[in-house]
Amino acid sequence: MDNPDEDGASLQSNGTKSGRKGKLGKFGSLKKSIKWVADKSPLSVGTRKSTSDDAEGLPSTSSPSSTGPSSPASSSRNGGGFFQNQEDNLGHAASPKSKALTRSKTEPSMSKLGDSFLKKGSSIRRSLRFGIKKENDKRLEPLEDVLVERTEGKNEKEEDIPEEMDELYTLPDLPDPPLSVMEINKLIEMEVLEEAHLNLLALRLELQKEQEAGVEDCSTKVAQKQKDLSLLYGNLRSKIHEIVRDSSTRPARNKGLLVPVARIIQEEEKRAGEPGGLPDSWVEAWKDAVCDSVQVKVDSVDLEPREQNVSWLAVHLGKLVFSTYVKSYHRVVGQHLKKLEQQSTELKDLYALLDWILNKYKSERIMGSLSLQPDMNGESTDLQLESDFLKQLKDKYVCRVKEDVRISLERVIELENESVWSVSKELEMEDDVLCSPFPMDIWTKVKSSIVNSKQLDVNLEQEVTQTCLEELQNFPKRFEEEFRRHFSAIQPQPLWTEYLVAYINSFTALQKHMDGYHGSCPRQVEAFKGEVASLTARLMQSLEDQFKQDVKLYLRRMVTRKWLTNDDDFHQLLTRTERLSQHCHLLQPPHAQEFASRLHYHVVREYVGQLMKKSYSCKNRKHEKAAAKISKQTGALRDLFSSMNSSMEWLHPVGEDLSTIIGLKNKADIKHHLQPLLEHYPDFSKKHLVAVLFFRGDLGRREHQLILQRLTDLKKGGSGSSCDRSRVLFGDMPVTTNTNCLPGPPFSCLSRILPDR
């Protein structure tokens, strides 16, 4: 007996097929299957031999499955369906004592392929079941009382084989009144099954009406009628069991009875659970009959005792012709696969073909069947394929995967444009990170392709992984090109900043997903990693350039005459920096800290750089007010960038160091406060000090000379001699030349003597 799991798997594999006509139906399939068992069974005495080049004439056996609406009881009892894989024929033909084989369960693990392999690859699977090519593809509307009978036909050596055809069957009107019990039983014995069944249904209807009426006087009559119905149904089932069991041994006698048998089983399955019928399943009874048929046929092969014939085993196997059947299957199926390969262009079809060759053919469902193993000793389970056929098929599959990934990546860009860029949509937060959903889509696509290829072949998995990663290498640049082409017109709007942050995060996440394949494909992963790093750097630079442009005007107005009395420009600078810091917090590590550090350096450098332009010099003790303002503003910037986790802590002292020099009341004390500045910033030179002193103003010629000399002495003494090139602030900071910074020739001469360090 077949178990429910096998039926469930059969139903999955024989589901609705895209672009094909409606399901054949449980009993349309039954009628076709029984006829093939009768006419084409490889164990039948009168079976026809297939020609060597007839790849499509192999026998098939299907079990019935419900068509149209059926009762819930029937569906639940039978595990969801009764389709069996026609791959079972070899086991049916060769096994001396076991059941017909059923389709192996299909469990594809793919995101974007997923269940589509089951649905859309059905044409491949139908071909692999050794069935005759179907001639009629039109779709029929399923009706409750309509059955679709499809038989298959092909003229072979001028012998008649049942043609595949569609039959529309409507249950005739029930006789009223029905025949007597004796007459119905006589019809069953005479094998007038259809008429007998109609009378049984009529008798059953009478019983139901009487039960619903609930008349006490009729209780005895009802009980007797129930007993009669039970006996008649038992006789009918026994007769059907006999007909199905003998279908392969006496095909000529039973051929005309198979269609009524299928109709009766269908009608009874529809009425399962209703009063008057048999409690157990008619389909299960049909399966029992099929198993008995196979057992009877195998048992009929002569097996001479060892004492009578020393070659008893050879004679027995020779009569079964087992080896001949096995080799014929290998050869004919191999030829058929060659035809299918030429027609297979879509990924799902190529996958189905490879899966059948590499996995299913040798599995326990076909050549590895336990029922075949006693006789498979010494027999090869390999298909007879051309030497390079499998390699060509794998290469074709890999190329199709590459094309499929490329199309998917292009579709990602199209969807991003349609759903985001063209409508200026704000992106959503995921786990407190601003990003786009496409990295997960891409990763799912790549992963499903790799997992599916692994189920086929380990070496194929390696090729597919490399192919997917190589195809991904071009994606970052293509994405950036389309993004800038469609959306760059809106910059520097806040939405542009939001998109830049989101895509930096998105590609960082995608790279992390792909890092999982570094062990198997290090070269491809590193190449993709480099492309992502380049894209991220460009997006970060765009973000930085936008900020620089946004604050450029306000930084230029620092340390000027207006700045001394007006804080508006600094407030604008602070506001824009705070706004960007909010986006900075949305960046994933390590980009958030890197970006904050770059902005920190730029703002401090530009702020201090205004001192070097010598555009303003304090008079009348205004240097004290200016020093206090510099200290306060640089402190505010320090706090802001610290909250952004900037790593540029070494920039913090510059404001205090400069404001101290500028704000000292005693001019002579300036030379005593140069050493901390040099220790913090060894690249601070004489020209920078001249600019600071110019801004401070109110210095005489001699004080100026002594301060510069002190700087020279400190540098000669080694203060600030070790300059870390990663901490250069003043080294490349330009200083405006102003020959009028000090009047008279004495300082001009002195400036030529003092080294510029």
mmCIF file of C-alpha atoms in Angstrom, residues 393-737:
data_model
loop_
_atom_site.group_PDB
_atom_site.id
_atom_site.type_symbol
_atom_site.label_atom_id
_atom_site.label_comp_id
_atom_site.label_asym_id
_atom_site.label_seq_id
_atom_site.Cartn_x
_atom_site.Cartn_y
_atom_site.Cartn_z
ATOM 1 C CA LEU A 393 23.938 20.954 -19.454
ATOM 2 C CA LYS A 394 25.718 22.256 -16.338
ATOM 3 C CA ASP A 395 27.441 25.010 -18.323
ATOM 4 C CA LYS A 396 24.102 25.989 -19.795
ATOM 5 C CA TYR A 397 22.614 26.109 -16.312
ATOM 6 C CA VAL A 398 25.440 28.325 -14.989
ATOM 7 C CA CYS A 399 25.063 30.732 -17.916
ATOM 8 C CA ARG A 400 21.342 30.925 -17.302
ATOM 9 C CA VAL A 401 21.927 31.627 -13.596
ATOM 10 C CA LYS A 402 24.271 34.460 -14.558
ATOM 11 C CA GLU A 403 21.702 35.937 -16.905
ATOM 12 C CA ASP A 404 18.967 35.514 -14.304
ATOM 13 C CA VAL A 405 21.030 37.330 -11.648
ATOM 14 C CA ARG A 406 21.835 40.139 -14.085
ATOM 15 C CA ILE A 407 18.155 40.599 -14.908
ATOM 16 C CA SER A 408 17.291 40.591 -11.206
ATOM 17 C CA LEU A 409 19.882 43.280 -10.469
ATOM 18 C CA GLU A 410 18.579 45.465 -13.277
ATOM 19 C CA ARG A 411 15.091 44.975 -11.925
ATOM 20 C CA VAL A 412 16.281 46.127 -8.488
ATOM 21 C CA ILE A 413 17.400 49.429 -10.011
ATOM 22 C CA GLU A 414 14.130 49.785 -11.915
ATOM 23 C CA LEU A 415 12.071 49.167 -8.781
ATOM 24 C CA GLU A 416 14.141 51.651 -6.800
ATOM 25 C CA ASN A 417 13.466 54.266 -9.446
ATOM 26 C CA GLU A 418 9.757 53.479 -9.720
ATOM 27 C CA SER A 419 9.019 53.239 -6.013
ATOM 28 C CA VAL A 420 11.521 55.730 -4.532
ATOM 29 C CA TRP A 421 13.312 58.160 -6.830
ATOM 30 C CA SER A 422 10.476 59.050 -9.183
ATOM 31 C CA VAL A 423 8.109 59.824 -6.290
ATOM 32 C CA SER A 424 10.729 61.267 -3.897
ATOM 33 C CA LYS A 425 9.750 58.745 -1.259
ATOM 34 C CA GLU A 426 11.371 58.818 2.156
ATOM 35 C CA LEU A 427 13.121 55.579 3.020
ATOM 36 C CA GLU A 428 12.146 53.654 6.127
ATOM 37 C CA MET A 429 14.156 52.789 9.216
ATOM 38 C CA GLU A 430 15.042 49.168 9.886
ATOM 39 C CA ASP A 431 16.517 48.362 13.309
ATOM 40 C CA ASP A 432 17.331 52.049 13.843
ATOM 41 C CA VAL A 433 19.282 52.120 10.573
ATOM 42 C CA LEU A 434 18.218 54.075 7.510
ATOM 43 C CA CYS A 435 18.500 51.781 4.495
ATOM 44 C CA SER A 436 16.777 50.394 1.425
ATOM 45 C CA PRO A 437 15.303 46.860 1.299
ATOM 46 C CA PHE A 438 17.162 45.835 -1.871
ATOM 47 C CA PRO A 439 20.241 44.280 -0.115
ATOM 48 C CA MET A 440 18.014 41.585 1.382
ATOM 49 C CA ASP A 441 16.364 40.994 -2.002
ATOM 50 C CA ILE A 442 19.739 40.568 -3.693
ATOM 51 C CA TRP A 443 21.116 38.369 -0.947
ATOM 52 C CA THR A 444 18.021 36.160 -1.062
ATOM 53 C CA LYS A 445 18.330 35.811 -4.829
ATOM 54 C CA VAL A 446 22.024 34.936 -4.707
ATOM 55 C CA LYS A 447 21.613 32.586 -1.776
ATOM 56 C CA SER A 448 18.719 30.710 -3.383
ATOM 57 C CA SER A 449 20.733 30.260 -6.591
ATOM 58 C CA ILE A 450 23.686 28.879 -4.627
ATOM 59 C CA VAL A 451 21.584 26.623 -2.384
ATOM 60 C CA ASN A 452 19.688 25.208 -5.349
ATOM 61 C CA SER A 453 22.904 24.462 -7.230
ATOM 62 C CA LYS A 454 24.311 22.726 -4.140
ATOM 63 C CA GLN A 455 21.329 20.382 -4.184
ATOM 64 C CA LEU A 456 22.330 19.429 -7.703
ATOM 65 C CA ASP A 457 26.114 19.139 -7.418
ATOM 66 C CA VAL A 458 28.848 20.463 -5.103
ATOM 67 C CA ASN A 459 31.083 21.505 -7.998
ATOM 68 C CA LEU A 460 28.142 23.253 -9.601
ATOM 69 C CA GLU A 461 27.636 25.177 -6.359
ATOM 70 C CA GLN A 462 31.179 26.558 -6.629
ATOM 71 C CA GLU A 463 30.649 27.684 -10.224
ATOM 72 C CA VAL A 464 27.325 29.328 -9.437
ATOM 73 C CA THR A 465 28.799 31.146 -6.418
ATOM 74 C CA GLN A 466 31.619 32.567 -8.527
ATOM 75 C CA THR A 467 29.200 33.546 -11.270
ATOM 76 C CA CYS A 468 26.854 35.379 -8.893
ATOM 77 C CA LEU A 469 29.692 37.296 -7.230
ATOM 78 C CA GLU A 470 31.237 38.248 -10.562
ATOM 79 C CA GLU A 471 27.893 39.541 -11.763
ATOM 80 C CA LEU A 472 27.523 41.530 -8.546
ATOM 81 C CA GLN A 473 30.801 43.382 -9.153
ATOM 82 C CA ASN A 474 29.208 45.650 -11.745
ATOM 83 C CA PHE A 475 26.128 46.382 -9.665
ATOM 84 C CA PRO A 476 27.454 49.171 -7.365
ATOM 85 C CA LYS A 477 28.636 51.310 -10.277
ATOM 86 C CA ARG A 478 25.447 50.691 -12.305
ATOM 87 C CA PHE A 479 23.313 51.588 -9.305
ATOM 88 C CA GLU A 480 25.232 54.800 -8.698
ATOM 89 C CA GLU A 481 24.975 55.855 -12.347
ATOM 90 C CA GLU A 482 21.209 55.429 -12.397
ATOM 91 C CA PHE A 483 20.795 57.035 -8.988
ATOM 92 C CA ARG A 484 22.698 60.166 -9.954
ATOM 93 C CA ARG A 485 21.009 60.329 -13.341
ATOM 94 C CA HIS A 486 17.496 60.125 -11.912
ATOM 95 C CA PHE A 487 17.902 62.031 -8.678
ATOM 96 C CA SER A 488 20.922 64.318 -8.627
ATOM 97 C CA ALA A 489 18.760 67.282 -9.685
ATOM 98 C CA ILE A 490 17.258 67.580 -6.200
ATOM 99 C CA GLN A 491 20.536 68.060 -4.331
ATOM 100 C CA PRO A 492 21.306 69.630 -1.926
ATOM 101 C CA GLN A 493 17.840 69.060 -0.522
ATOM 102 C CA PRO A 494 17.574 67.056 2.746
ATOM 103 C CA LEU A 495 16.115 64.092 0.836
ATOM 104 C CA TRP A 496 19.329 63.837 -1.183
ATOM 105 C CA THR A 497 21.301 63.591 2.060
ATOM 106 C CA GLU A 498 18.898 60.935 3.322
ATOM 107 C CA TYR A 499 19.365 58.859 0.181
ATOM 108 C CA LEU A 500 23.151 59.092 0.378
ATOM 109 C CA VAL A 501 23.099 57.871 3.979
ATOM 110 C CA ALA A 502 20.653 55.064 3.144
ATOM 111 C CA TYR A 503 22.675 53.753 0.210
ATOM 112 C CA ILE A 504 25.939 53.858 2.154
ATOM 113 C CA ASN A 505 24.232 51.654 4.752
ATOM 114 C CA SER A 506 22.591 49.446 2.122
ATOM 115 C CA PHE A 507 25.756 48.562 0.254
ATOM 116 C CA THR A 508 27.601 48.024 3.521
ATOM 117 C CA ALA A 509 24.914 45.500 4.501
ATOM 118 C CA LEU A 510 25.095 43.819 1.089
ATOM 119 C CA GLN A 511 28.853 43.470 1.410
ATOM 120 C CA LYS A 512 28.479 41.817 4.817
ATOM 121 C CA HIS A 513 26.078 39.297 3.303
ATOM 122 C CA MET A 514 28.548 38.456 0.549
ATOM 123 C CA ASP A 515 31.455 38.134 3.000
ATOM 124 C CA GLY A 516 29.970 34.778 3.947
ATOM 125 C CA TYR A 517 31.294 33.347 0.664
ATOM 126 C CA HIS A 518 34.876 34.507 1.253
ATOM 127 C CA GLY A 519 36.018 31.004 2.152
ATOM 128 C CA SER A 520 34.923 29.459 -1.149
ATOM 129 C CA CYS A 521 35.455 32.428 -3.487
ATOM 130 C CA PRO A 522 37.981 34.827 -1.885
ATOM 131 C CA ARG A 523 39.016 36.522 -5.117
ATOM 132 C CA GLN A 524 35.458 37.328 -6.189
ATOM 133 C CA VAL A 525 34.467 38.502 -2.696
ATOM 134 C CA GLU A 526 37.487 40.816 -2.460
ATOM 135 C CA ALA A 527 36.723 42.247 -5.889
ATOM 136 C CA PHE A 528 33.131 42.964 -4.896
ATOM 137 C CA LYS A 529 34.307 44.383 -1.588
ATOM 138 C CA GLY A 530 36.571 46.784 -3.477
ATOM 139 C CA GLU A 531 33.693 47.968 -5.661
ATOM 140 C CA VAL A 532 31.517 48.580 -2.609
ATOM 141 C CA ALA A 533 34.342 50.462 -0.886
ATOM 142 C CA SER A 534 34.776 52.693 -3.942
ATOM 143 C CA LEU A 535 31.060 53.409 -4.135
ATOM 144 C CA THR A 536 30.860 54.121 -0.410
ATOM 145 C CA ALA A 537 33.796 56.520 -0.654
ATOM 146 C CA ARG A 538 32.122 58.389 -3.514
ATOM 147 C CA LEU A 539 28.823 58.628 -1.662
ATOM 148 C CA MET A 540 30.597 59.780 1.493
ATOM 149 C CA GLN A 541 32.444 62.396 -0.535
ATOM 150 C CA SER A 542 29.156 63.610 -2.001
ATOM 151 C CA LEU A 543 27.765 63.877 1.501
ATOM 152 C CA GLU A 544 30.839 65.761 2.674
ATOM 153 C CA ASP A 545 30.859 68.078 -0.343
ATOM 154 C CA GLN A 546 27.219 68.911 0.254
ATOM 155 C CA PHE A 547 27.952 69.838 3.859
ATOM 156 C CA LYS A 548 30.995 71.891 2.913
ATOM 157 C CA GLN A 549 28.966 73.807 0.375
ATOM 158 C CA ASP A 550 26.199 74.311 2.910
ATOM 159 C CA VAL A 551 28.481 75.885 5.563
ATOM 160 C CA LYS A 552 31.029 77.535 3.289
ATOM 161 C CA LEU A 553 29.502 81.009 3.486
ATOM 162 C CA TYR A 554 29.223 80.957 7.276
ATOM 163 C CA LEU A 555 32.773 79.740 7.809
ATOM 164 C CA ARG A 556 34.090 82.574 5.640
ATOM 165 C CA ARG A 557 32.469 85.091 7.981
ATOM 166 C CA MET A 558 34.233 83.766 11.074
ATOM 167 C CA VAL A 559 36.891 85.940 12.776
ATOM 168 C CA THR A 560 35.848 89.126 10.986
ATOM 169 C CA ARG A 561 34.706 92.543 12.144
ATOM 170 C CA LYS A 562 31.026 91.569 11.872
ATOM 171 C CA TRP A 563 31.663 88.239 13.600
ATOM 172 C CA LEU A 564 32.977 90.083 16.654
ATOM 173 C CA THR A 565 29.586 91.706 17.251
ATOM 174 C CA ASN A 566 27.146 89.246 15.621
ATOM 175 C CA ASP A 567 26.607 85.527 16.322
ATOM 176 C CA ASP A 568 24.135 84.790 13.505
ATOM 177 C CA ASP A 569 26.678 83.215 11.167
ATOM 178 C CA PHE A 570 28.045 80.915 13.852
ATOM 179 C CA HIS A 571 24.514 79.874 14.839
ATOM 180 C CA GLN A 572 23.832 78.984 11.198
ATOM 181 C CA LEU A 573 27.058 76.968 11.100
ATOM 182 C CA LEU A 574 26.113 75.169 14.288
ATOM 183 C CA THR A 575 22.536 74.503 13.132
ATOM 184 C CA ARG A 576 23.618 72.966 9.832
ATOM 185 C CA THR A 577 26.228 70.860 11.558
ATOM 186 C CA GLU A 578 23.675 69.620 14.093
ATOM 187 C CA ARG A 579 21.259 68.769 11.282
ATOM 188 C CA LEU A 580 23.905 66.705 9.550
ATOM 189 C CA SER A 581 24.824 65.034 12.829
ATOM 190 C CA GLN A 582 21.303 63.594 12.930
ATOM 191 C CA HIS A 583 21.958 61.859 9.615
ATOM 192 C CA CYS A 584 25.387 60.874 10.839
ATOM 193 C CA HIS A 585 23.804 58.926 13.690
ATOM 194 C CA LEU A 586 21.872 56.939 11.067
ATOM 195 C CA LEU A 587 25.047 55.723 9.385
ATOM 196 C CA GLN A 588 26.234 52.232 10.210
ATOM 197 C CA PRO A 589 29.666 51.746 11.800
ATOM 198 C CA PRO A 590 32.395 52.448 10.863
ATOM 199 C CA HIS A 591 31.053 55.079 8.456
ATOM 200 C CA ALA A 592 29.377 57.192 11.155
ATOM 201 C CA GLN A 593 32.585 57.882 13.063
ATOM 202 C CA GLU A 594 34.638 58.290 9.904
ATOM 203 C CA PHE A 595 32.212 60.832 8.502
ATOM 204 C CA ALA A 596 31.972 62.778 11.780
ATOM 205 C CA SER A 597 35.764 62.917 12.004
ATOM 206 C CA ARG A 598 36.112 64.263 8.484
ATOM 207 C CA LEU A 599 33.542 66.982 9.138
ATOM 208 C CA HIS A 600 35.176 67.836 12.448
ATOM 209 C CA TYR A 601 38.541 68.335 10.796
ATOM 210 C CA HIS A 602 37.072 70.452 8.013
ATOM 211 C CA VAL A 603 35.149 72.801 10.319
ATOM 212 C CA VAL A 604 38.062 73.352 12.721
ATOM 213 C CA ARG A 605 40.565 73.832 9.918
ATOM 214 C CA GLU A 606 38.351 76.363 8.138
ATOM 215 C CA TYR A 607 37.516 78.176 11.370
ATOM 216 C CA VAL A 608 41.177 78.538 12.367
ATOM 217 C CA GLY A 609 42.077 79.263 8.768
ATOM 218 C CA GLN A 610 40.174 82.540 8.947
ATOM 219 C CA LEU A 611 42.842 83.779 11.391
ATOM 220 C CA MET A 612 45.475 83.137 8.746
ATOM 221 C CA LYS A 613 43.816 85.399 6.193
ATOM 222 C CA LYS A 614 44.720 88.569 8.126
ATOM 223 C CA SER A 615 41.421 90.137 7.183
ATOM 224 C CA TYR A 616 40.913 91.781 10.574
ATOM 225 C CA SER A 617 43.111 93.072 13.395
ATOM 226 C CA CYS A 618 41.741 93.860 16.841
ATOM 227 C CA LYS A 619 42.155 97.388 18.152
ATOM 228 C CA ASN A 620 41.506 99.047 21.454
ATOM 229 C CA ARG A 621 41.710 95.885 23.532
ATOM 230 C CA LYS A 622 39.069 94.094 21.466
ATOM 231 C CA HIS A 623 41.424 91.113 21.400
ATOM 232 C CA GLU A 624 40.146 90.046 24.815
ATOM 233 C CA LYS A 625 36.556 89.884 23.571
ATOM 234 C CA ALA A 626 37.682 88.056 20.423
ATOM 235 C CA ALA A 627 39.661 85.531 22.479
ATOM 236 C CA ALA A 628 36.653 84.792 24.681
ATOM 237 C CA LYS A 629 34.464 84.303 21.634
ATOM 238 C CA ILE A 630 36.953 81.957 19.967
ATOM 239 C CA SER A 631 37.168 79.903 23.160
ATOM 240 C CA LYS A 632 33.379 79.686 23.492
ATOM 241 C CA GLN A 633 32.686 78.816 19.853
ATOM 242 C CA THR A 634 35.453 76.225 19.506
ATOM 243 C CA GLY A 635 34.178 74.694 22.744
ATOM 244 C CA ALA A 636 30.663 74.431 21.270
ATOM 245 C CA LEU A 637 32.075 72.771 18.158
ATOM 246 C CA ARG A 638 34.119 70.417 20.315
ATOM 247 C CA ASP A 639 31.040 69.311 22.245
ATOM 248 C CA LEU A 640 28.996 68.842 19.084
ATOM 249 C CA PHE A 641 31.559 66.677 17.318
ATOM 250 C CA SER A 642 32.203 64.700 20.485
ATOM 251 C CA SER A 643 28.511 63.800 20.521
ATOM 252 C CA MET A 644 28.982 62.589 16.943
ATOM 253 C CA ASN A 645 31.776 60.256 18.157
ATOM 254 C CA SER A 646 34.474 62.025 16.182
ATOM 255 C CA SER A 647 37.902 60.453 16.592
ATOM 256 C CA MET A 648 39.656 63.836 16.157
ATOM 257 C CA GLU A 649 40.144 64.550 19.863
ATOM 258 C CA TRP A 650 43.560 66.037 19.090
ATOM 259 C CA LEU A 651 41.749 69.037 17.566
ATOM 260 C CA HIS A 652 40.133 69.985 20.880
ATOM 261 C CA PRO A 653 43.008 72.119 22.361
ATOM 262 C CA VAL A 654 43.464 74.403 19.351
ATOM 263 C CA GLY A 655 40.760 76.865 20.357
ATOM 264 C CA GLU A 656 42.089 77.281 23.898
ATOM 265 C CA ASP A 657 45.718 77.489 22.766
ATOM 266 C CA LEU A 658 45.004 80.265 20.260
ATOM 267 C CA SER A 659 42.528 82.154 22.424
ATOM 268 C CA THR A 660 45.078 82.196 25.256
ATOM 269 C CA ILE A 661 47.703 83.835 23.049
ATOM 270 C CA ILE A 662 45.186 86.298 21.624
ATOM 271 C CA GLY A 663 43.602 87.248 24.942
ATOM 272 C CA LEU A 664 46.639 87.804 27.176
ATOM 273 C CA LYS A 665 46.680 91.278 28.640
ATOM 274 C CA ASN A 666 50.425 91.311 29.132
ATOM 275 C CA LYS A 667 52.154 91.183 25.778
ATOM 276 C CA ALA A 668 55.337 89.847 27.323
ATOM 277 C CA ASP A 669 53.537 86.734 28.546
ATOM 278 C CA ILE A 670 52.740 85.549 25.006
ATOM 279 C CA LYS A 671 56.182 84.011 24.516
ATOM 280 C CA HIS A 672 55.633 81.884 27.628
ATOM 281 C CA HIS A 673 52.460 80.291 26.196
ATOM 282 C CA LEU A 674 53.878 79.119 22.873
ATOM 283 C CA GLN A 675 55.174 75.764 24.099
ATOM 284 C CA PRO A 676 51.719 74.122 24.683
ATOM 285 C CA LEU A 677 50.675 75.174 21.194
ATOM 286 C CA LEU A 678 53.816 73.620 19.671
ATOM 287 C CA GLU A 679 53.393 70.426 21.680
ATOM 288 C CA HIS A 680 49.820 70.001 20.465
ATOM 289 C CA TYR A 681 50.519 71.094 16.900
ATOM 290 C CA PRO A 682 54.165 70.640 15.846
ATOM 291 C CA ASP A 683 53.365 71.931 12.346
ATOM 292 C CA PHE A 684 52.596 75.416 13.713
ATOM 293 C CA SER A 685 55.176 77.713 12.092
ATOM 294 C CA LYS A 686 56.405 81.320 12.174
ATOM 295 C CA LYS A 687 54.054 82.458 9.418
ATOM 296 C CA HIS A 688 51.081 81.117 11.360
ATOM 297 C CA LEU A 689 52.263 82.923 14.501
ATOM 298 C CA VAL A 690 52.654 86.153 12.538
ATOM 299 C CA ALA A 691 49.026 85.847 11.382
ATOM 300 C CA VAL A 692 47.794 85.213 14.950
ATOM 301 C CA LEU A 693 49.723 88.203 16.263
ATOM 302 C CA PHE A 694 48.329 90.354 13.459
ATOM 303 C CA PHE A 695 44.777 89.425 14.488
ATOM 304 C CA ARG A 696 45.586 90.207 18.134
ATOM 305 C CA GLY A 697 46.991 93.610 17.202
ATOM 306 C CA ASP A 698 48.375 96.233 19.563
ATOM 307 C CA LEU A 699 51.911 94.825 19.490
ATOM 308 C CA GLY A 700 55.059 96.874 19.272
ATOM 309 C CA ARG A 701 57.983 96.075 17.105
ATOM 310 C CA ARG A 702 60.156 94.737 19.909
ATOM 311 C CA GLU A 703 57.478 92.502 21.451
ATOM 312 C CA HIS A 704 56.831 91.044 18.037
ATOM 313 C CA GLN A 705 60.514 90.320 17.559
ATOM 314 C CA LEU A 706 60.887 88.602 20.929
ATOM 315 C CA ILE A 707 57.817 86.392 20.410
ATOM 316 C CA LEU A 708 59.043 85.176 17.034
ATOM 317 C CA GLN A 709 62.516 84.559 18.445
ATOM 318 C CA ARG A 710 60.990 82.489 21.245
ATOM 319 C CA LEU A 711 59.180 80.340 18.712
ATOM 320 C CA THR A 712 62.433 79.768 16.851
ATOM 321 C CA ASP A 713 64.219 78.776 20.045
ATOM 322 C CA LEU A 714 61.491 76.338 21.009
ATOM 323 C CA LYS A 715 61.606 74.647 17.640
ATOM 324 C CA LYS A 716 65.378 74.398 17.789
ATOM 325 C CA GLY A 717 65.114 72.967 21.274
ATOM 326 C CA GLY A 718 62.927 70.124 20.048
ATOM 327 C CA SER A 719 59.509 71.288 21.165
ATOM 328 C CA GLY A 720 57.032 69.913 18.687
ATOM 329 C CA SER A 721 59.762 68.243 16.634
ATOM 330 C CA SER A 722 57.890 64.950 16.280
ATOM 331 C CA CYS A 723 55.145 65.630 13.784
ATOM 332 C CA ASP A 724 52.560 62.910 13.204
ATOM 333 C CA ARG A 725 51.472 63.246 9.595
ATOM 334 C CA SER A 726 48.000 61.972 10.544
ATOM 335 C CA ARG A 727 47.671 65.012 12.819
ATOM 336 C CA VAL A 728 48.519 67.879 10.518
ATOM 337 C CA LEU A 729 46.415 70.987 11.018
ATOM 338 C CA PHE A 730 48.609 73.993 10.188
ATOM 339 C CA GLY A 731 51.055 72.349 7.802
ATOM 340 C CA ASP A 732 48.964 72.808 4.665
ATOM 341 C CA MET A 733 46.948 75.762 5.946
ATOM 342 C CA PRO A 734 47.541 78.764 3.649
ATOM 343 C CA VAL A 735 48.549 82.132 5.134
ATOM 344 C CA THR A 736 47.815 85.419 3.404
ATOM 345 C CA THR A 737 50.943 87.490 2.842
#
